[in-house]
Tab-separated table of C-alpha atoms and ligand atoms in Angstrom:
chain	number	residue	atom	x	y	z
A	490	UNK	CA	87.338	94.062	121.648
A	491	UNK	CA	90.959	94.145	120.496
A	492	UNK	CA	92.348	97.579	119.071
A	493	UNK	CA	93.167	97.517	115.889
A	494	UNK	CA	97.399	98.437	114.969
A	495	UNK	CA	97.504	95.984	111.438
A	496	UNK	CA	99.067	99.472	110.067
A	497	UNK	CA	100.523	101.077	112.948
A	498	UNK	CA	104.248	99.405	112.078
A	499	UNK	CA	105.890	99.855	108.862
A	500	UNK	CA	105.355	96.905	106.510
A	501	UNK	CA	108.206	95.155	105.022
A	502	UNK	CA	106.331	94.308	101.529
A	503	UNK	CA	102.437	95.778	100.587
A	504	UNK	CA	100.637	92.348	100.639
A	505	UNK	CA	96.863	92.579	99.877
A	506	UNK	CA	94.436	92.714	102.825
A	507	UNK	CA	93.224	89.962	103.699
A	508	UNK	CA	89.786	89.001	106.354
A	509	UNK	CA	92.549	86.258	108.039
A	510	UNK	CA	92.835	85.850	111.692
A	511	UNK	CA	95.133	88.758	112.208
A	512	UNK	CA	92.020	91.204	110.952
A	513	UNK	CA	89.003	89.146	112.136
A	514	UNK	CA	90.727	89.488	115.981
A	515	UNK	CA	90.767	93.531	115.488
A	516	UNK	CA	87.938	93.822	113.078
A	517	UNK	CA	84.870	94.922	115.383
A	518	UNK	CA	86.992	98.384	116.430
A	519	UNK	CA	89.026	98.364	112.616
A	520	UNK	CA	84.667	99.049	111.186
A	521	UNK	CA	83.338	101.540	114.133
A	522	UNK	CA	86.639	103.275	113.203
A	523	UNK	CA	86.946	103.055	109.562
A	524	UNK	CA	82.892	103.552	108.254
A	525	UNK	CA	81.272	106.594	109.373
A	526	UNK	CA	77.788	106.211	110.956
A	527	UNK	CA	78.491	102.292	111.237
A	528	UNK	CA	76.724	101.388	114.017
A	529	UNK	CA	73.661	103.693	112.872
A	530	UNK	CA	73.887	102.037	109.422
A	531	UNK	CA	73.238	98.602	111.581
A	532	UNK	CA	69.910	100.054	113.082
A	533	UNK	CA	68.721	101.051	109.828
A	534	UNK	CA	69.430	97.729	108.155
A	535	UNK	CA	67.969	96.163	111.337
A	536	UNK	CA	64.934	98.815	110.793
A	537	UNK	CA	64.301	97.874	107.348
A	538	UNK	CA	64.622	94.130	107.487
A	539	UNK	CA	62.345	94.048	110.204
A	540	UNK	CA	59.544	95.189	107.690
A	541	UNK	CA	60.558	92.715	105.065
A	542	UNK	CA	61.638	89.796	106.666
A	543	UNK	CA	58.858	87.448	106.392
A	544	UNK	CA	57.544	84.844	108.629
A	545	UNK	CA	59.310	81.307	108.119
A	546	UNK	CA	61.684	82.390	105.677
A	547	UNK	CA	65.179	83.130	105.795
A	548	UNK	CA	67.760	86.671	106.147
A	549	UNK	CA	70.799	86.219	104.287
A	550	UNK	CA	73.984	88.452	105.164
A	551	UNK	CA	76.397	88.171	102.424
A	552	UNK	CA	79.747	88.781	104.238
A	553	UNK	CA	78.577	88.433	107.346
A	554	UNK	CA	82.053	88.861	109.301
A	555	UNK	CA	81.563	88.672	112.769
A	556	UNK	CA	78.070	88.772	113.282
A	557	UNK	CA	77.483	91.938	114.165
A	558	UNK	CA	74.508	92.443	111.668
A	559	UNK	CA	72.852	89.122	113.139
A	560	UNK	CA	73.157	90.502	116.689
A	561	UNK	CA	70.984	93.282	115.502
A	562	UNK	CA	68.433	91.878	113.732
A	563	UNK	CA	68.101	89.169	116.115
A	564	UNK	CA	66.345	92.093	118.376
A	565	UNK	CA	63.696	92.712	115.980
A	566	UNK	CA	62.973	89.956	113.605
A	567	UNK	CA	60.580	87.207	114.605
A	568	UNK	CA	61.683	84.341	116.162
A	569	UNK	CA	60.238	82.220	112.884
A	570	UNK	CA	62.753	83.959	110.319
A	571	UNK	CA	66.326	82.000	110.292
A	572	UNK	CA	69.457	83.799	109.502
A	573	UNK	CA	71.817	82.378	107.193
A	574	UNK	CA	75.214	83.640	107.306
A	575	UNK	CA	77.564	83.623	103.666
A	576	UNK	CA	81.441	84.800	103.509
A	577	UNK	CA	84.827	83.416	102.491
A	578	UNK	CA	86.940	84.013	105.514
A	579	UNK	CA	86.822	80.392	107.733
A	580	UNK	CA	88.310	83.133	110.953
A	581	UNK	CA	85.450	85.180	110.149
A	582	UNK	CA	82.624	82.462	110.274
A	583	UNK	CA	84.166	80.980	113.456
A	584	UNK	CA	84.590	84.598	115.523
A	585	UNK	CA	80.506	84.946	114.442
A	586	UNK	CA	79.542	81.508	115.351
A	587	UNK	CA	81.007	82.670	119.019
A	588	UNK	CA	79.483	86.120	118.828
A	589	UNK	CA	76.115	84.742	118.308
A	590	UNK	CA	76.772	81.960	120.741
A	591	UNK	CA	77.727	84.312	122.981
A	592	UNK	CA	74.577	86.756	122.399
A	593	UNK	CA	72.460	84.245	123.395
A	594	UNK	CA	70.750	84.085	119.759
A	595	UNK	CA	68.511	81.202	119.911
A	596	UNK	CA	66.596	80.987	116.553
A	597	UNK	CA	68.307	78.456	113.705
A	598	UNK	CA	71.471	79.888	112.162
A	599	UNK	CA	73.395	78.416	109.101
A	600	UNK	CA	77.223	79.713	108.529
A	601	UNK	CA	78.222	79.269	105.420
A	602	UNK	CA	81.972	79.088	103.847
A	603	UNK	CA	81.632	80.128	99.968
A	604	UNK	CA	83.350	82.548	97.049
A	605	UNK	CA	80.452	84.921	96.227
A	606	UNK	CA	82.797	85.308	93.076
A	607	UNK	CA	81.333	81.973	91.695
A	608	UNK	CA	77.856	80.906	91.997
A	609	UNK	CA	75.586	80.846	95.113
A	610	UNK	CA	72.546	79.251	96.525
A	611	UNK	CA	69.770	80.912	98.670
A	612	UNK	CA	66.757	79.236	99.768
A	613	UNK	CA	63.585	80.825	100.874
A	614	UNK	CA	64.582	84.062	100.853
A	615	UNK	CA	63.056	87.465	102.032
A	616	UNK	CA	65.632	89.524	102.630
A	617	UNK	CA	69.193	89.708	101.326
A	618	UNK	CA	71.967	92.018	102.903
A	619	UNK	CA	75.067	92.809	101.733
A	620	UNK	CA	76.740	95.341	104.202
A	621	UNK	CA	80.136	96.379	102.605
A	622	UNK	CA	80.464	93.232	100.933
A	623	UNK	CA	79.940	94.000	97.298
A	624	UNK	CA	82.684	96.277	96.889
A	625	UNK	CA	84.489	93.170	97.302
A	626	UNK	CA	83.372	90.729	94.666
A	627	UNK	CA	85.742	91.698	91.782
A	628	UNK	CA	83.798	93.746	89.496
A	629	UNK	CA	82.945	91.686	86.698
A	630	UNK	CA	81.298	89.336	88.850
A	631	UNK	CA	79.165	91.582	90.990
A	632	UNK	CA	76.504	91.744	88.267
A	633	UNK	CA	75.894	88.328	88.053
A	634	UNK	CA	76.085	87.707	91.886
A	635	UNK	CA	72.989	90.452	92.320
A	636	UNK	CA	71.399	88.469	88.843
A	637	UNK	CA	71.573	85.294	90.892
A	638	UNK	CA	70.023	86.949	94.163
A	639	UNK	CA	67.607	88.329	92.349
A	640	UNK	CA	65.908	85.654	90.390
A	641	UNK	CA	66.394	83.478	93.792
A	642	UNK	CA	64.833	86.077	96.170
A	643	UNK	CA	61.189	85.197	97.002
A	644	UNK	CA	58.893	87.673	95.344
A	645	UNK	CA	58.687	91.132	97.052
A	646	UNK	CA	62.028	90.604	98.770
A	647	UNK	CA	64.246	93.080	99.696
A	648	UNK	CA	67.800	93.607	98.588
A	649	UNK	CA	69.803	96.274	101.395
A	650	UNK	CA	73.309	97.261	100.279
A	651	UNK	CA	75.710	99.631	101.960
A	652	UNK	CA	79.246	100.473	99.936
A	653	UNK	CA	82.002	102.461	100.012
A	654	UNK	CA	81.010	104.418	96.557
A	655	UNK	CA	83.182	106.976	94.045
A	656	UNK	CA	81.770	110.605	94.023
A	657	UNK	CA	79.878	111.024	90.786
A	658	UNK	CA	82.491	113.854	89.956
A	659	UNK	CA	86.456	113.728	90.154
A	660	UNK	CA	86.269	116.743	91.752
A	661	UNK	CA	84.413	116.093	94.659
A	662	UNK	CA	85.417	112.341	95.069
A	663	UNK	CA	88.893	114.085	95.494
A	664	UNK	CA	87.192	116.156	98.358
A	665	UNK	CA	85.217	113.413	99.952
A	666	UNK	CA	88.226	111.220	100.266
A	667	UNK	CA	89.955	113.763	101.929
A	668	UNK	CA	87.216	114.465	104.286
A	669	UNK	CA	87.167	110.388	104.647
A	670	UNK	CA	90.190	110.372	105.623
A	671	UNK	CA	90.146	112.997	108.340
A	672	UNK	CA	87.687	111.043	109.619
A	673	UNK	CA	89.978	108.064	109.846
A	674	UNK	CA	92.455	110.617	111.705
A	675	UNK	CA	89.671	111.545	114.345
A	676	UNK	CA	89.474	108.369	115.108
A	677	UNK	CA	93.335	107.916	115.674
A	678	UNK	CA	94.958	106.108	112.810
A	679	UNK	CA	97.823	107.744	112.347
A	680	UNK	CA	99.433	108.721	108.488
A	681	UNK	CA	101.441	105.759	108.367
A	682	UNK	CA	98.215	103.143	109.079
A	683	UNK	CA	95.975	105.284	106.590
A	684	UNK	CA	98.922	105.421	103.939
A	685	UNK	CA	99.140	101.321	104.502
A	686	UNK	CA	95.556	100.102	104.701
A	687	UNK	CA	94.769	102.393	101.115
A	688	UNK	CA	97.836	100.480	99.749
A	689	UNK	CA	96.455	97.168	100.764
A	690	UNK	CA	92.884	97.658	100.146
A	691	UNK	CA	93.488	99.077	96.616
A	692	UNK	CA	93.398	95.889	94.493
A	693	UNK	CA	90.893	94.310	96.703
A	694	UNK	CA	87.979	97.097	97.423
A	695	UNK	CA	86.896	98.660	94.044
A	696	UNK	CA	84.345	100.973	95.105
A	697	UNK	CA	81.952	102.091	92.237
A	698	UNK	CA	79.746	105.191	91.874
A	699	UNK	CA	76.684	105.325	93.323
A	700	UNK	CA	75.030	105.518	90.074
A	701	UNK	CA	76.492	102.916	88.745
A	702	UNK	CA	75.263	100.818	91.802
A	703	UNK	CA	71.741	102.068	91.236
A	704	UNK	CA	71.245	101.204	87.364
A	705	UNK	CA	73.451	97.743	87.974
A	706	UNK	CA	69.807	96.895	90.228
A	707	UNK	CA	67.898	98.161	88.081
A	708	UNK	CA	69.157	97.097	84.445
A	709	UNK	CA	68.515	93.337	86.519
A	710	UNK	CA	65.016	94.188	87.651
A	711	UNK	CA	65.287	95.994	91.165
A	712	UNK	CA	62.297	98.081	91.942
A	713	UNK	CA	61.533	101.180	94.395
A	714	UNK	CA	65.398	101.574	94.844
A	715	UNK	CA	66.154	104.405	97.112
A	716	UNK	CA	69.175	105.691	98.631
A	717	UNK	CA	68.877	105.235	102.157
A	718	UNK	CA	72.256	106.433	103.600
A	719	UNK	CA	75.032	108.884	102.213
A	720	UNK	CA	77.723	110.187	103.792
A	721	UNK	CA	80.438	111.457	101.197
A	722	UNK	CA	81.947	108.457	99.962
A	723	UNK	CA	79.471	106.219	101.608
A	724	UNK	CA	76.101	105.332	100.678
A	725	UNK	CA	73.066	102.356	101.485
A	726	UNK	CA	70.619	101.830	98.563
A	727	UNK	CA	67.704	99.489	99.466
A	728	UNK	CA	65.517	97.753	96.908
A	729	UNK	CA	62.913	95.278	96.089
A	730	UNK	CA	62.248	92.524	94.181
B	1328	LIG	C1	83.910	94.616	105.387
B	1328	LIG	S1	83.476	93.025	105.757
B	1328	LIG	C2	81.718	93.057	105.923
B	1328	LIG	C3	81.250	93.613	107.202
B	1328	LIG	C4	79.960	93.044	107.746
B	1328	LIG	N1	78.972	92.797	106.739
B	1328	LIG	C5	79.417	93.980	108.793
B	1328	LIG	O1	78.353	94.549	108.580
B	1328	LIG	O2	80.066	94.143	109.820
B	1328	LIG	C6	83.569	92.124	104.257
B	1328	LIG	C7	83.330	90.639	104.464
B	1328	LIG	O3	83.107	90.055	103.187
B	1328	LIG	C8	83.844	88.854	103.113
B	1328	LIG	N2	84.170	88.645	101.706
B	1328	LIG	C9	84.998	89.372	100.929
B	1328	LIG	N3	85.053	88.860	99.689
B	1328	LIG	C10	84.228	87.785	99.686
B	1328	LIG	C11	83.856	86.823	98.715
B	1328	LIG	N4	84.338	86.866	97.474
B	1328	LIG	N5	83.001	85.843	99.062
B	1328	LIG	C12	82.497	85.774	100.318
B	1328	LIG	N6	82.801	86.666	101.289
B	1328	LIG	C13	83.657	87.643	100.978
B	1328	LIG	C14	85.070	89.064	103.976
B	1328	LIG	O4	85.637	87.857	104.408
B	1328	LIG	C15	84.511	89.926	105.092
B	1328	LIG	O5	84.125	89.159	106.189
């Protein structure tokens, strides 16, 4: 796994961050580093698709990156359920198509290339992840991206999100960014690559509250949601259809 020093230099001009070849390369140690309780968040999405997933039909991981979400559930889920693998980045698709290659993952697999800003298409459904993908879609497309999922999820699916969020109050999403990014500096990004990702990141993740999360699931039908993971300006809400 390649360390990840996209920030460590000083940038000539703030370009928007992008999932291109440069970040796919680094991105396995940029996540563990940058999302607190990332690797735990895994288990638990593992955890909770295994009791949703059902036989013959099909887990889709919207933004799947390099796999690593696959190479989890592919521990637990029945051999029956296929995985079907959406995100935009064509670096991203081909580093996971060698990860699970090299995993040794043997059920059927589908990567697919596609904008989850315009439409898409999922088949057979049970379960639908989107692990730090959302915060991506620009926002006034993410409600009619979970709309679509929704009415194509099989019946008693199961939605599992996990976001960077907004505190619900100024005051504390002040705090919890702060605490964020001490976290960032325990794991050894320095003030110049924390200064340089925010500035790159902030036109392209637009995190929204937690709240607003919740009642955008359930104003489109979502029931049981729950909050399943928080960690100050983190948080996994599950749901079902
Ligand atoms: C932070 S990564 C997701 C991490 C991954 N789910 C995991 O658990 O390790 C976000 C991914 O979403 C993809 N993505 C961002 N915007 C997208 C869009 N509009 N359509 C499809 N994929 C998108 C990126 O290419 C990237 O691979």
């Amino acid at each position: 796994m390649e360390t990840d020093t996209i920030f460590k230099t000083k940038l000539d001009k703030s370009a928007d961050f992008a999932f291109d070849a440069k970040v796919t390369k680094v991105f396995d140690d940029m996540v563990v580093r940058s999302v607190p309780f990332y690797l735990e968040v895994q288990r638990m999405i593992a955890e909770m698709a295994k009791d949703y997933a059902k036989p013959n039909t099909n887990i889709y991981d919207m933004g799947c990156s390099t796999g690593t979400t696959f190479i989890n559930l592919d521990t637990v889920i029945a051999p029956s359920v296929g995985f079907a693998g959406i995100d935009s980045s064509s670096e991203m698709l081909a580093q996971c198509d060698l990860n699970l290659k090299s995993a040794g993952i043997k059920r059927k697999y589908n990567l697919i290339e596609a904008d989850l800003n315009k439409s898409v298409r999922i088949e057979n459904a049970s379960v639908v992840v989107l692990c730090l993908t959302l915060q991506f879609v620009r926002p006034l497309k993410r409600s009619q991206l979970l709309q679509s999922i929704f009415q194509q999820l099989n019946p008693g699916g199961c939605i599992i999100l996990f976001e960077k969020v907004l505190g619900e109050s100024p005051e504390f999403n002040r705090q919890f960014i702060k605490y964020y990014y001490d976290y960032k500096r325990r794991n050894s990004y320095n003030e110049m690559e924390i200064a340089q990702k925010r500035e790159a990141l902030e036109n392209v993740l637009i995190p929204y509250k937690l709240q607003e999360n919740i009642e955008m699931l359930d104003g489109i039908g979502f029931h049981s949601i729950e909050t399943y993971f928080k960690w100050y300006n983190f948080a996994g809400i599950v749901a079902l259809k």
